[in-house]
Tab-separated table of C-alpha atoms in Angstrom:
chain	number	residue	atom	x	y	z
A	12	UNK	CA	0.000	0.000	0.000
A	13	UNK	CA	2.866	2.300	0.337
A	14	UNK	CA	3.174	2.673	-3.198
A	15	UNK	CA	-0.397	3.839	-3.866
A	16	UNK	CA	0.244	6.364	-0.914
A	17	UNK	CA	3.339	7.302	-2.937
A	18	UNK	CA	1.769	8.088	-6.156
A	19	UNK	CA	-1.512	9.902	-4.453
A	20	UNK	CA	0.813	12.345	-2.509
A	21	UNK	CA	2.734	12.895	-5.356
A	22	UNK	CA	-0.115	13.621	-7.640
A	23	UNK	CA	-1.827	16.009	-5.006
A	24	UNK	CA	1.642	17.785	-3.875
A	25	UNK	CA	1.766	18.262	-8.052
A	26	UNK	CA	-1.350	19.495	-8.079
A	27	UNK	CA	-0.836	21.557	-4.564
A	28	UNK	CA	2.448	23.129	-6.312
A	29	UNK	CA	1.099	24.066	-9.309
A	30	UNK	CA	-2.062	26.369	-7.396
A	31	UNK	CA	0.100	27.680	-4.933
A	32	UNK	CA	2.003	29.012	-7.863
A	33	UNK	CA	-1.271	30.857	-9.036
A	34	UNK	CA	-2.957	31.716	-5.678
A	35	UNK	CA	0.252	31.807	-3.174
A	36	UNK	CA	-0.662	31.520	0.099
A	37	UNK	CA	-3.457	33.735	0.044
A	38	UNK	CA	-6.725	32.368	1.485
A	39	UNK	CA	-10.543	33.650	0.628
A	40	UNK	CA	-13.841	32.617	2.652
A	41	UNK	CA	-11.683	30.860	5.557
A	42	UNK	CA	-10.317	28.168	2.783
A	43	UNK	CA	-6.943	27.612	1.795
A	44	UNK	CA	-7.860	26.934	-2.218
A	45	UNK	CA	-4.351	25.442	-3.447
A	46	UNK	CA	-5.150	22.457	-1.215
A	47	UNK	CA	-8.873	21.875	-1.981
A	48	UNK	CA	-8.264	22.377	-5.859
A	49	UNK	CA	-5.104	19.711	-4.908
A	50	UNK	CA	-7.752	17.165	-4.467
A	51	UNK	CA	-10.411	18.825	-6.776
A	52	UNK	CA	-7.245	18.024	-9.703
A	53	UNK	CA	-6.615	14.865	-8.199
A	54	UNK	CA	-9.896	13.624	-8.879
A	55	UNK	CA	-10.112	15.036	-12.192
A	56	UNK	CA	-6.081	13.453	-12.724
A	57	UNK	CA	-7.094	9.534	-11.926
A	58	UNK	CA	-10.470	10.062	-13.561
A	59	UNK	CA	-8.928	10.897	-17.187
A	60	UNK	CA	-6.478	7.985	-16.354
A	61	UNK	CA	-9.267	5.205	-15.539
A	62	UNK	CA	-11.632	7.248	-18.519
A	63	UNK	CA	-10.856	4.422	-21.632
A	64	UNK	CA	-11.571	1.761	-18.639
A	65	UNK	CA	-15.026	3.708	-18.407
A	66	UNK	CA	-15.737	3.288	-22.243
A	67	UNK	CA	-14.843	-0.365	-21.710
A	68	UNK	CA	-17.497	-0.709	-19.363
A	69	UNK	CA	-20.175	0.875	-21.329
A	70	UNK	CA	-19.727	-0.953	-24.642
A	71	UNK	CA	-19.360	-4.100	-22.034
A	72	UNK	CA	-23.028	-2.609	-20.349
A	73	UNK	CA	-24.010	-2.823	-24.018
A	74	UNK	CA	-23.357	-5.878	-25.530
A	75	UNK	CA	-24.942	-7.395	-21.892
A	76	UNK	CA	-28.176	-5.359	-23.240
A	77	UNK	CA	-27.804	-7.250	-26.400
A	78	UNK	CA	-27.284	-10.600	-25.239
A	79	UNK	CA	-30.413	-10.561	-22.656
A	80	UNK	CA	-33.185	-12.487	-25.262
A	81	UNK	CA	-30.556	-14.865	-25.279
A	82	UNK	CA	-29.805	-15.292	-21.128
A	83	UNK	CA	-33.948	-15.026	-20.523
A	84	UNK	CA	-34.231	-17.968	-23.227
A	85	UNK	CA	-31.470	-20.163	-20.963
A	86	UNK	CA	-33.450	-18.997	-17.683
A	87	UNK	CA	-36.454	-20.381	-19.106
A	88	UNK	CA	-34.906	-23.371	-20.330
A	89	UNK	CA	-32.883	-24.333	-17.536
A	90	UNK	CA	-35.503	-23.170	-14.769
A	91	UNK	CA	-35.121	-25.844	-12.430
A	92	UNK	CA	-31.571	-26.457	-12.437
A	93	UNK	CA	-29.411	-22.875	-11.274
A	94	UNK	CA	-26.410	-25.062	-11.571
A	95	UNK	CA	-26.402	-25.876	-15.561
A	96	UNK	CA	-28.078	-22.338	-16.058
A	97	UNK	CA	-25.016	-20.972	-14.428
A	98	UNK	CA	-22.763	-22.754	-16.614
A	99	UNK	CA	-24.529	-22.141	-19.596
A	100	UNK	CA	-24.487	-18.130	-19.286
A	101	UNK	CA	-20.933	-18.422	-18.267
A	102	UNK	CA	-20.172	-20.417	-21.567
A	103	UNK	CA	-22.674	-17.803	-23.370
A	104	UNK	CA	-20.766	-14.853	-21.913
A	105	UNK	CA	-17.135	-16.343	-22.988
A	106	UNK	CA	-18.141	-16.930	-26.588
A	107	UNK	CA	-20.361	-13.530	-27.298
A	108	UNK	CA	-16.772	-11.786	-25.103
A	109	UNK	CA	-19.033	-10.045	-21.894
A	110	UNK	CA	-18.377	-9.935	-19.338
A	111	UNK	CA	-21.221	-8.857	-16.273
A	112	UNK	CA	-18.421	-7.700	-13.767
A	113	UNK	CA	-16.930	-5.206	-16.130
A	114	UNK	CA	-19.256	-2.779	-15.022
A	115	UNK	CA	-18.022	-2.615	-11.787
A	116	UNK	CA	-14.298	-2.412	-12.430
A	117	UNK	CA	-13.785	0.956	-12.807
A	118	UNK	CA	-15.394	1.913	-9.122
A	119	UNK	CA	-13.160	-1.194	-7.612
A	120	UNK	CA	-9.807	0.388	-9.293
A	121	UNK	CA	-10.854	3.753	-7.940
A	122	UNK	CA	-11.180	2.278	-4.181
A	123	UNK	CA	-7.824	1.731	-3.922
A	124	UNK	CA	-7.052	5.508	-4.615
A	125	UNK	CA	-10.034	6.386	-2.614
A	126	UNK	CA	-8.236	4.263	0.772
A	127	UNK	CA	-4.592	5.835	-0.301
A	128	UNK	CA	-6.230	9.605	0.149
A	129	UNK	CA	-8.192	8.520	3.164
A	130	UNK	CA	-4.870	7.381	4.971
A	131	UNK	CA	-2.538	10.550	3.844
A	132	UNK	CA	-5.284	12.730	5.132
A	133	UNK	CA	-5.517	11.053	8.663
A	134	UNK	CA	-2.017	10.945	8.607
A	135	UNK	CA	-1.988	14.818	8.672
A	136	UNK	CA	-1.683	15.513	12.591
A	137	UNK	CA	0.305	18.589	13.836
A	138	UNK	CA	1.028	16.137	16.535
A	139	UNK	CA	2.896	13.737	14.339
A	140	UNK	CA	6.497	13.684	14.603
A	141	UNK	CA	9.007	15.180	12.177
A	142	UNK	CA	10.388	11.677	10.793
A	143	UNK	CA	6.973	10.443	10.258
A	144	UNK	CA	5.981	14.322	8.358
A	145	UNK	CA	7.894	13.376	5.542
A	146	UNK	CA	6.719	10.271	4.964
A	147	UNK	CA	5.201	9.311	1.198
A	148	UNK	CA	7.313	12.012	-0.002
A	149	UNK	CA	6.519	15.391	1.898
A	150	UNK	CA	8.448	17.518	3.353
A	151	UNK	CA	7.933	19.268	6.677
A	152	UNK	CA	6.760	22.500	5.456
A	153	UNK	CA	4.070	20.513	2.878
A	154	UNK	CA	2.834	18.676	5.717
A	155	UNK	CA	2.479	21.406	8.238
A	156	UNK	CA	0.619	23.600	5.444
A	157	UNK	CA	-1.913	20.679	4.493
A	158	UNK	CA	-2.038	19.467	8.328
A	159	UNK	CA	-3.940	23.111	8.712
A	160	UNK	CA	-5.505	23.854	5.193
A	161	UNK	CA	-9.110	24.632	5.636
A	162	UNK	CA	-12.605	24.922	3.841
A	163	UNK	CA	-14.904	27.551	5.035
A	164	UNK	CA	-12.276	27.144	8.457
A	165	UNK	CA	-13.084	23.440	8.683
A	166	UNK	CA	-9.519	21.644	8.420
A	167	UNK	CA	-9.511	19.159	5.499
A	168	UNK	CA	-7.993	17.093	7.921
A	169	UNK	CA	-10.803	16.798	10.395
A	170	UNK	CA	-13.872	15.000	10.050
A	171	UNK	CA	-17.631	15.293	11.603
A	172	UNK	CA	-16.647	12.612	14.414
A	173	UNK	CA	-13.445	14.635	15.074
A	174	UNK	CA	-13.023	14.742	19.198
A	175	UNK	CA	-12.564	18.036	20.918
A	176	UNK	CA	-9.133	17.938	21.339
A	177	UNK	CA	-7.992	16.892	17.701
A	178	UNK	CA	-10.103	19.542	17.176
A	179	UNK	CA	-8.636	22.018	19.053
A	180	UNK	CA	-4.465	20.908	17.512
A	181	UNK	CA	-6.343	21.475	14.707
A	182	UNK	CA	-6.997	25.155	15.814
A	183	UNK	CA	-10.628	24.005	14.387
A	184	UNK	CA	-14.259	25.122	15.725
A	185	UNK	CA	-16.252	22.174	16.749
A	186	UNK	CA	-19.647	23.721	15.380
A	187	UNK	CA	-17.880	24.902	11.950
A	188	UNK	CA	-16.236	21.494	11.505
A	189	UNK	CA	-19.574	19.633	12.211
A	190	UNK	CA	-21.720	22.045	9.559
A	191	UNK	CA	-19.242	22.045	6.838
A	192	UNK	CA	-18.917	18.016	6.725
A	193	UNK	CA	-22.692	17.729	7.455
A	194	UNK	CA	-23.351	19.575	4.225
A	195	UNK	CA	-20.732	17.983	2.391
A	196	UNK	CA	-21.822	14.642	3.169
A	197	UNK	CA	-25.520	15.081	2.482
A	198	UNK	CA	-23.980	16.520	-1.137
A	199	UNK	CA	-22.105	13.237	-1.302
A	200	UNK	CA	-24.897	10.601	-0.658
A	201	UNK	CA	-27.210	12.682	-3.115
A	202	UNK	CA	-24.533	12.654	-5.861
A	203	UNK	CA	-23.694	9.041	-5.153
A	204	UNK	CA	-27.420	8.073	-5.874
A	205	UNK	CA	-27.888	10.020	-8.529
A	206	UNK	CA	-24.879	8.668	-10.491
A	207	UNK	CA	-26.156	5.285	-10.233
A	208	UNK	CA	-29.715	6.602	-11.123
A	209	UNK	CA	-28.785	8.284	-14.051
A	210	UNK	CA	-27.295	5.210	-15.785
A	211	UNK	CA	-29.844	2.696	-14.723
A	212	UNK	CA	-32.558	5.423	-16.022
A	213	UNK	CA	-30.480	4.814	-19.275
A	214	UNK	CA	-29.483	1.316	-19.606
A	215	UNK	CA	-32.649	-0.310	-17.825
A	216	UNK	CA	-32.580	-2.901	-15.177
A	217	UNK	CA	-30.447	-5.954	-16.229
A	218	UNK	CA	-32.557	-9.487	-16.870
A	219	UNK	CA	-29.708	-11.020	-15.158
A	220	UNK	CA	-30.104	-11.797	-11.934
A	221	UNK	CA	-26.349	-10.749	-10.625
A	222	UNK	CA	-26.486	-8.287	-12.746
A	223	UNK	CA	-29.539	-6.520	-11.225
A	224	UNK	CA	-28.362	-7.540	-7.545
A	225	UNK	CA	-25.542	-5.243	-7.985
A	226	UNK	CA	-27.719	-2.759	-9.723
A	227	UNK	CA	-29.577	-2.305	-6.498
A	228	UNK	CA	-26.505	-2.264	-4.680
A	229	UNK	CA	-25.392	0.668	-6.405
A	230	UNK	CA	-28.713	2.662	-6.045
A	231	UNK	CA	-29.597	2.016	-2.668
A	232	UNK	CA	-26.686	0.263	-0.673
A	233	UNK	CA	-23.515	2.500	-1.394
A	234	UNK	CA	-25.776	6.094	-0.221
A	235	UNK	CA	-26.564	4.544	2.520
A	236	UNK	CA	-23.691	3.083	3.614
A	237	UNK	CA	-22.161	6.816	3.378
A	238	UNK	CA	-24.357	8.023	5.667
A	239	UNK	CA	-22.450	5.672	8.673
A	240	UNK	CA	-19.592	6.067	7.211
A	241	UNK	CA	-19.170	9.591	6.020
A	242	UNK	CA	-19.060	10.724	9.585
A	243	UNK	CA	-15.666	8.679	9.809
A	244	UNK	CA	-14.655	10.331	6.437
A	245	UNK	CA	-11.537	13.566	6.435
A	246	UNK	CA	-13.235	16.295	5.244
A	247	UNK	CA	-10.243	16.399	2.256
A	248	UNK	CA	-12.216	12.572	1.314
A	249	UNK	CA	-15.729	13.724	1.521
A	250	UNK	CA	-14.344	16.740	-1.427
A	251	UNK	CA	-12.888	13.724	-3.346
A	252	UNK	CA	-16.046	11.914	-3.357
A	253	UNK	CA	-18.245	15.128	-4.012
A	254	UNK	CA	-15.852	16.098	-7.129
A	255	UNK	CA	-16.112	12.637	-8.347
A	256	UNK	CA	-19.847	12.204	-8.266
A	257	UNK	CA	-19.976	15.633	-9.871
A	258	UNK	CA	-17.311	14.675	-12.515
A	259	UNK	CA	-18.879	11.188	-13.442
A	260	UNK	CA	-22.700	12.718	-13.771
A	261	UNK	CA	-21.061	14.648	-17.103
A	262	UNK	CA	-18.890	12.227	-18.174
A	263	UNK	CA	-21.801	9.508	-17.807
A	264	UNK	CA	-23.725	12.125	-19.665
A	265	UNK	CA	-21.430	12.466	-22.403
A	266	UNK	CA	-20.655	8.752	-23.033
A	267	UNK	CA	-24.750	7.748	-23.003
A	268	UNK	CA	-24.935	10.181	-25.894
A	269	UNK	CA	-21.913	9.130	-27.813
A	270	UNK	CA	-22.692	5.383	-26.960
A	271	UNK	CA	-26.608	5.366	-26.496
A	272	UNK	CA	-28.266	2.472	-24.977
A	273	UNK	CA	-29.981	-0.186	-27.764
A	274	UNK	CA	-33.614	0.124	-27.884
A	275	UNK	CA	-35.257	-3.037	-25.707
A	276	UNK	CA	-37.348	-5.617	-27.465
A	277	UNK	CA	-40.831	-4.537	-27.787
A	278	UNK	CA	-39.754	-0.583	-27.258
A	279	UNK	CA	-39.148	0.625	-30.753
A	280	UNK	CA	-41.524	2.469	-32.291
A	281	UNK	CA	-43.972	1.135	-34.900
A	282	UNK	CA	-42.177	2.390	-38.246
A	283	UNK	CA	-45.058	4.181	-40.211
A	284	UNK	CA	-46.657	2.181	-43.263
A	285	UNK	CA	-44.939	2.649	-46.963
A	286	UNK	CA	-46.267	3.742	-49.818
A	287	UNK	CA	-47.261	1.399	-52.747
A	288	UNK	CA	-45.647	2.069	-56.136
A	289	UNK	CA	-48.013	4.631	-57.096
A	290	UNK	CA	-47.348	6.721	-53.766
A	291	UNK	CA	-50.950	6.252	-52.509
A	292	UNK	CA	-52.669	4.778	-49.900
A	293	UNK	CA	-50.930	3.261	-46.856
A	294	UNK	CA	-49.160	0.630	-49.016
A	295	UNK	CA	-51.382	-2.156	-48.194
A	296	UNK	CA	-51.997	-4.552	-50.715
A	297	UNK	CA	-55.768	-4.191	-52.064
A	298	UNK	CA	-57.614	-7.131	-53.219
A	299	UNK	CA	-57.642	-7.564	-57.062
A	300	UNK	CA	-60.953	-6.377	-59.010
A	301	UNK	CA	-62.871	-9.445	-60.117
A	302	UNK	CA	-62.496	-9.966	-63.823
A	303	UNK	CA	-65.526	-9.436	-65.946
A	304	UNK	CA	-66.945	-12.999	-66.534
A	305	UNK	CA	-67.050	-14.390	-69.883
A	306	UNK	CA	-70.342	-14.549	-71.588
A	307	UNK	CA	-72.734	-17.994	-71.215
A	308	UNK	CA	-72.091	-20.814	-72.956
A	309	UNK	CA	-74.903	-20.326	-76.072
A	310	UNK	CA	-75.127	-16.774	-75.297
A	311	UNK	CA	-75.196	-14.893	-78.946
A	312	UNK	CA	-72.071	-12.838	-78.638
A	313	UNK	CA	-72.571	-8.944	-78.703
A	314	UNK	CA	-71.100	-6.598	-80.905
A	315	UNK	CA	-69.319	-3.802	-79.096
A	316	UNK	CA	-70.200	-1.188	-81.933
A	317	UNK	CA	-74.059	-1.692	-81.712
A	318	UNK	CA	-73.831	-1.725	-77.981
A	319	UNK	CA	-71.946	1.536	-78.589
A	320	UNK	CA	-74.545	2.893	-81.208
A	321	UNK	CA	-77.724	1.849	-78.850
A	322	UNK	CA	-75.776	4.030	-76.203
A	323	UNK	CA	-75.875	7.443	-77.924
Protein backbone atom coordinates (compact mmCIF):
# COMPACT_ATOMS: atom_id res chain seq x y z
CA UNK A 1 0.00 0.00 0.00
CA UNK A 2 2.87 2.30 0.34
CA UNK A 3 3.17 2.67 -3.20
CA UNK A 4 -0.40 3.84 -3.87
CA UNK A 5 0.24 6.36 -0.91
CA UNK A 6 3.34 7.30 -2.94
CA UNK A 7 1.77 8.09 -6.16
CA UNK A 8 -1.51 9.90 -4.45
CA UNK A 9 0.81 12.34 -2.51
CA UNK A 10 2.73 12.90 -5.36
CA UNK A 11 -0.11 13.62 -7.64
CA UNK A 12 -1.83 16.01 -5.01
CA UNK A 13 1.64 17.78 -3.87
CA UNK A 14 1.77 18.26 -8.05
CA UNK A 15 -1.35 19.49 -8.08
CA UNK A 16 -0.84 21.56 -4.56
CA UNK A 17 2.45 23.13 -6.31
CA UNK A 18 1.10 24.07 -9.31
CA UNK A 19 -2.06 26.37 -7.40
CA UNK A 20 0.10 27.68 -4.93
CA UNK A 21 2.00 29.01 -7.86
CA UNK A 22 -1.27 30.86 -9.04
CA UNK A 23 -2.96 31.72 -5.68
CA UNK A 24 0.25 31.81 -3.17
CA UNK A 25 -0.66 31.52 0.10
CA UNK A 26 -3.46 33.74 0.04
CA UNK A 27 -6.72 32.37 1.48
CA UNK A 28 -10.54 33.65 0.63
CA UNK A 29 -13.84 32.62 2.65
CA UNK A 30 -11.68 30.86 5.56
CA UNK A 31 -10.32 28.17 2.78
CA UNK A 32 -6.94 27.61 1.80
CA UNK A 33 -7.86 26.93 -2.22
CA UNK A 34 -4.35 25.44 -3.45
CA UNK A 35 -5.15 22.46 -1.21
CA UNK A 36 -8.87 21.88 -1.98
CA UNK A 37 -8.26 22.38 -5.86
CA UNK A 38 -5.10 19.71 -4.91
CA UNK A 39 -7.75 17.17 -4.47
CA UNK A 40 -10.41 18.83 -6.78
CA UNK A 41 -7.24 18.02 -9.70
CA UNK A 42 -6.61 14.86 -8.20
CA UNK A 43 -9.90 13.62 -8.88
CA UNK A 44 -10.11 15.04 -12.19
CA UNK A 45 -6.08 13.45 -12.72
CA UNK A 46 -7.09 9.53 -11.93
CA UNK A 47 -10.47 10.06 -13.56
CA UNK A 48 -8.93 10.90 -17.19
CA UNK A 49 -6.48 7.98 -16.35
CA UNK A 50 -9.27 5.20 -15.54
CA UNK A 51 -11.63 7.25 -18.52
CA UNK A 52 -10.86 4.42 -21.63
CA UNK A 53 -11.57 1.76 -18.64
CA UNK A 54 -15.03 3.71 -18.41
CA UNK A 55 -15.74 3.29 -22.24
CA UNK A 56 -14.84 -0.37 -21.71
CA UNK A 57 -17.50 -0.71 -19.36
CA UNK A 58 -20.18 0.88 -21.33
CA UNK A 59 -19.73 -0.95 -24.64
CA UNK A 60 -19.36 -4.10 -22.03
CA UNK A 61 -23.03 -2.61 -20.35
CA UNK A 62 -24.01 -2.82 -24.02
CA UNK A 63 -23.36 -5.88 -25.53
CA UNK A 64 -24.94 -7.40 -21.89
CA UNK A 65 -28.18 -5.36 -23.24
CA UNK A 66 -27.80 -7.25 -26.40
CA UNK A 67 -27.28 -10.60 -25.24
CA UNK A 68 -30.41 -10.56 -22.66
CA UNK A 69 -33.18 -12.49 -25.26
CA UNK A 70 -30.56 -14.87 -25.28
CA UNK A 71 -29.80 -15.29 -21.13
CA UNK A 72 -33.95 -15.03 -20.52
CA UNK A 73 -34.23 -17.97 -23.23
CA UNK A 74 -31.47 -20.16 -20.96
CA UNK A 75 -33.45 -19.00 -17.68
CA UNK A 76 -36.45 -20.38 -19.11
CA UNK A 77 -34.91 -23.37 -20.33
CA UNK A 78 -32.88 -24.33 -17.54
CA UNK A 79 -35.50 -23.17 -14.77
CA UNK A 80 -35.12 -25.84 -12.43
CA UNK A 81 -31.57 -26.46 -12.44
CA UNK A 82 -29.41 -22.87 -11.27
CA UNK A 83 -26.41 -25.06 -11.57
CA UNK A 84 -26.40 -25.88 -15.56
CA UNK A 85 -28.08 -22.34 -16.06
CA UNK A 86 -25.02 -20.97 -14.43
CA UNK A 87 -22.76 -22.75 -16.61
CA UNK A 88 -24.53 -22.14 -19.60
CA UNK A 89 -24.49 -18.13 -19.29
CA UNK A 90 -20.93 -18.42 -18.27
CA UNK A 91 -20.17 -20.42 -21.57
CA UNK A 92 -22.67 -17.80 -23.37
CA UNK A 93 -20.77 -14.85 -21.91
CA UNK A 94 -17.14 -16.34 -22.99
CA UNK A 95 -18.14 -16.93 -26.59
CA UNK A 96 -20.36 -13.53 -27.30
CA UNK A 97 -16.77 -11.79 -25.10
CA UNK A 98 -19.03 -10.04 -21.89
CA UNK A 99 -18.38 -9.93 -19.34
CA UNK A 100 -21.22 -8.86 -16.27
CA UNK A 101 -18.42 -7.70 -13.77
CA UNK A 102 -16.93 -5.21 -16.13
CA UNK A 103 -19.26 -2.78 -15.02
CA UNK A 104 -18.02 -2.62 -11.79
CA UNK A 105 -14.30 -2.41 -12.43
CA UNK A 106 -13.78 0.96 -12.81
CA UNK A 107 -15.39 1.91 -9.12
CA UNK A 108 -13.16 -1.19 -7.61
CA UNK A 109 -9.81 0.39 -9.29
CA UNK A 110 -10.85 3.75 -7.94
CA UNK A 111 -11.18 2.28 -4.18
CA UNK A 112 -7.82 1.73 -3.92
CA UNK A 113 -7.05 5.51 -4.62
CA UNK A 114 -10.03 6.39 -2.61
CA UNK A 115 -8.24 4.26 0.77
CA UNK A 116 -4.59 5.84 -0.30
CA UNK A 117 -6.23 9.60 0.15
CA UNK A 118 -8.19 8.52 3.16
CA UNK A 119 -4.87 7.38 4.97
CA UNK A 120 -2.54 10.55 3.84
CA UNK A 121 -5.28 12.73 5.13
CA UNK A 122 -5.52 11.05 8.66
CA UNK A 123 -2.02 10.95 8.61
CA UNK A 124 -1.99 14.82 8.67
CA UNK A 125 -1.68 15.51 12.59
CA UNK A 126 0.30 18.59 13.84
CA UNK A 127 1.03 16.14 16.53
CA UNK A 128 2.90 13.74 14.34
CA UNK A 129 6.50 13.68 14.60
CA UNK A 130 9.01 15.18 12.18
CA UNK A 131 10.39 11.68 10.79
CA UNK A 132 6.97 10.44 10.26
CA UNK A 133 5.98 14.32 8.36
CA UNK A 134 7.89 13.38 5.54
CA UNK A 135 6.72 10.27 4.96
CA UNK A 136 5.20 9.31 1.20
CA UNK A 137 7.31 12.01 0.00
CA UNK A 138 6.52 15.39 1.90
CA UNK A 139 8.45 17.52 3.35
CA UNK A 140 7.93 19.27 6.68
CA UNK A 141 6.76 22.50 5.46
CA UNK A 142 4.07 20.51 2.88
CA UNK A 143 2.83 18.68 5.72
CA UNK A 144 2.48 21.41 8.24
CA UNK A 145 0.62 23.60 5.44
CA UNK A 146 -1.91 20.68 4.49
CA UNK A 147 -2.04 19.47 8.33
CA UNK A 148 -3.94 23.11 8.71
CA UNK A 149 -5.50 23.85 5.19
CA UNK A 150 -9.11 24.63 5.64
CA UNK A 151 -12.60 24.92 3.84
CA UNK A 152 -14.90 27.55 5.03
CA UNK A 153 -12.28 27.14 8.46
CA UNK A 154 -13.08 23.44 8.68
CA UNK A 155 -9.52 21.64 8.42
CA UNK A 156 -9.51 19.16 5.50
CA UNK A 157 -7.99 17.09 7.92
CA UNK A 158 -10.80 16.80 10.39
CA UNK A 159 -13.87 15.00 10.05
CA UNK A 160 -17.63 15.29 11.60
CA UNK A 161 -16.65 12.61 14.41
CA UNK A 162 -13.44 14.63 15.07
CA UNK A 163 -13.02 14.74 19.20
CA UNK A 164 -12.56 18.04 20.92
CA UNK A 165 -9.13 17.94 21.34
CA UNK A 166 -7.99 16.89 17.70
CA UNK A 167 -10.10 19.54 17.18
CA UNK A 168 -8.64 22.02 19.05
CA UNK A 169 -4.47 20.91 17.51
CA UNK A 170 -6.34 21.48 14.71
CA UNK A 171 -7.00 25.16 15.81
CA UNK A 172 -10.63 24.00 14.39
CA UNK A 173 -14.26 25.12 15.73
CA UNK A 174 -16.25 22.17 16.75
CA UNK A 175 -19.65 23.72 15.38
CA UNK A 176 -17.88 24.90 11.95
CA UNK A 177 -16.24 21.49 11.51
CA UNK A 178 -19.57 19.63 12.21
CA UNK A 179 -21.72 22.04 9.56
CA UNK A 180 -19.24 22.05 6.84
CA UNK A 181 -18.92 18.02 6.73
CA UNK A 182 -22.69 17.73 7.45
CA UNK A 183 -23.35 19.57 4.22
CA UNK A 184 -20.73 17.98 2.39
CA UNK A 185 -21.82 14.64 3.17
CA UNK A 186 -25.52 15.08 2.48
CA UNK A 187 -23.98 16.52 -1.14
CA UNK A 188 -22.10 13.24 -1.30
CA UNK A 189 -24.90 10.60 -0.66
CA UNK A 190 -27.21 12.68 -3.12
CA UNK A 191 -24.53 12.65 -5.86
CA UNK A 192 -23.69 9.04 -5.15
CA UNK A 193 -27.42 8.07 -5.87
CA UNK A 194 -27.89 10.02 -8.53
CA UNK A 195 -24.88 8.67 -10.49
CA UNK A 196 -26.16 5.29 -10.23
CA UNK A 197 -29.72 6.60 -11.12
CA UNK A 198 -28.78 8.28 -14.05
CA UNK A 199 -27.30 5.21 -15.78
CA UNK A 200 -29.84 2.70 -14.72
CA UNK A 201 -32.56 5.42 -16.02
CA UNK A 202 -30.48 4.81 -19.27
CA UNK A 203 -29.48 1.32 -19.61
CA UNK A 204 -32.65 -0.31 -17.82
CA UNK A 205 -32.58 -2.90 -15.18
CA UNK A 206 -30.45 -5.95 -16.23
CA UNK A 207 -32.56 -9.49 -16.87
CA UNK A 208 -29.71 -11.02 -15.16
CA UNK A 209 -30.10 -11.80 -11.93
CA UNK A 210 -26.35 -10.75 -10.63
CA UNK A 211 -26.49 -8.29 -12.75
CA UNK A 212 -29.54 -6.52 -11.22
CA UNK A 213 -28.36 -7.54 -7.54
CA UNK A 214 -25.54 -5.24 -7.99
CA UNK A 215 -27.72 -2.76 -9.72
CA UNK A 216 -29.58 -2.31 -6.50
CA UNK A 217 -26.51 -2.26 -4.68
CA UNK A 218 -25.39 0.67 -6.41
CA UNK A 219 -28.71 2.66 -6.05
CA UNK A 220 -29.60 2.02 -2.67
CA UNK A 221 -26.69 0.26 -0.67
CA UNK A 222 -23.52 2.50 -1.39
CA UNK A 223 -25.78 6.09 -0.22
CA UNK A 224 -26.56 4.54 2.52
CA UNK A 225 -23.69 3.08 3.61
CA UNK A 226 -22.16 6.82 3.38
CA UNK A 227 -24.36 8.02 5.67
CA UNK A 228 -22.45 5.67 8.67
CA UNK A 229 -19.59 6.07 7.21
CA UNK A 230 -19.17 9.59 6.02
CA UNK A 231 -19.06 10.72 9.59
CA UNK A 232 -15.67 8.68 9.81
CA UNK A 233 -14.65 10.33 6.44
CA UNK A 234 -11.54 13.57 6.43
CA UNK A 235 -13.23 16.29 5.24
CA UNK A 236 -10.24 16.40 2.26
CA UNK A 237 -12.22 12.57 1.31
CA UNK A 238 -15.73 13.72 1.52
CA UNK A 239 -14.34 16.74 -1.43
CA UNK A 240 -12.89 13.72 -3.35
CA UNK A 241 -16.05 11.91 -3.36
CA UNK A 242 -18.24 15.13 -4.01
CA UNK A 243 -15.85 16.10 -7.13
CA UNK A 244 -16.11 12.64 -8.35
CA UNK A 245 -19.85 12.20 -8.27
CA UNK A 246 -19.98 15.63 -9.87
CA UNK A 247 -17.31 14.68 -12.51
CA UNK A 248 -18.88 11.19 -13.44
CA UNK A 249 -22.70 12.72 -13.77
CA UNK A 250 -21.06 14.65 -17.10
CA UNK A 251 -18.89 12.23 -18.17
CA UNK A 252 -21.80 9.51 -17.81
CA UNK A 253 -23.72 12.12 -19.66
CA UNK A 254 -21.43 12.47 -22.40
CA UNK A 255 -20.66 8.75 -23.03
CA UNK A 256 -24.75 7.75 -23.00
CA UNK A 257 -24.93 10.18 -25.89
CA UNK A 258 -21.91 9.13 -27.81
CA UNK A 259 -22.69 5.38 -26.96
CA UNK A 260 -26.61 5.37 -26.50
CA UNK A 261 -28.27 2.47 -24.98
CA UNK A 262 -29.98 -0.19 -27.76
CA UNK A 263 -33.61 0.12 -27.88
CA UNK A 264 -35.26 -3.04 -25.71
CA UNK A 265 -37.35 -5.62 -27.46
CA UNK A 266 -40.83 -4.54 -27.79
CA UNK A 267 -39.75 -0.58 -27.26
CA UNK A 268 -39.15 0.62 -30.75
CA UNK A 269 -41.52 2.47 -32.29
CA UNK A 270 -43.97 1.14 -34.90
CA UNK A 271 -42.18 2.39 -38.25
CA UNK A 272 -45.06 4.18 -40.21
CA UNK A 273 -46.66 2.18 -43.26
CA UNK A 274 -44.94 2.65 -46.96
CA UNK A 275 -46.27 3.74 -49.82
CA UNK A 276 -47.26 1.40 -52.75
CA UNK A 277 -45.65 2.07 -56.14
CA UNK A 278 -48.01 4.63 -57.10
CA UNK A 279 -47.35 6.72 -53.77
CA UNK A 280 -50.95 6.25 -52.51
CA UNK A 281 -52.67 4.78 -49.90
CA UNK A 282 -50.93 3.26 -46.86
CA UNK A 283 -49.16 0.63 -49.02
CA UNK A 284 -51.38 -2.16 -48.19
CA UNK A 285 -52.00 -4.55 -50.71
CA UNK A 286 -55.77 -4.19 -52.06
CA UNK A 287 -57.61 -7.13 -53.22
CA UNK A 288 -57.64 -7.56 -57.06
CA UNK A 289 -60.95 -6.38 -59.01
CA UNK A 290 -62.87 -9.45 -60.12
CA UNK A 291 -62.50 -9.97 -63.82
CA UNK A 292 -65.53 -9.44 -65.95
CA UNK A 293 -66.94 -13.00 -66.53
CA UNK A 294 -67.05 -14.39 -69.88
CA UNK A 295 -70.34 -14.55 -71.59
CA UNK A 296 -72.73 -17.99 -71.21
CA UNK A 297 -72.09 -20.81 -72.96
CA UNK A 298 -74.90 -20.33 -76.07
CA UNK A 299 -75.13 -16.77 -75.30
CA UNK A 300 -75.20 -14.89 -78.95
CA UNK A 301 -72.07 -12.84 -78.64
CA UNK A 302 -72.57 -8.94 -78.70
CA UNK A 303 -71.10 -6.60 -80.90
CA UNK A 304 -69.32 -3.80 -79.10
CA UNK A 305 -70.20 -1.19 -81.93
CA UNK A 306 -74.06 -1.69 -81.71
CA UNK A 307 -73.83 -1.72 -77.98
CA UNK A 308 -71.95 1.54 -78.59
CA UNK A 309 -74.55 2.89 -81.21
CA UNK A 310 -77.72 1.85 -78.85
CA UNK A 311 -75.78 4.03 -76.20
CA UNK A 312 -75.87 7.44 -77.92
Amino acid sequence: MAVIYEAISAILLFWHAAWHKVLGDASWLATNWSWVLGIIFLVITVRAILFPIFVKQIKSQRAMQALQPKVKALQEKHKGDRETMQQELMKLYREEKANPLMGCLPMFLQVPVFLGLFHVLKHLKPTMPERLKTLYGWTVGQFDSASHAKLFGAPIAGSFKSTPHELELLGANGTTVKVVAAILIATMIATTFLTSRQMILKTGWAEDPQQRMVQRLMLYGVPFSLLISGAIFPIGVVIYWVTQNLFSLGQQMWVLRKYPPPNQPGAAAKQPAKPDAKGKGDGAAKPAEPKALGPKVGAKPVNPKKGGAAKR
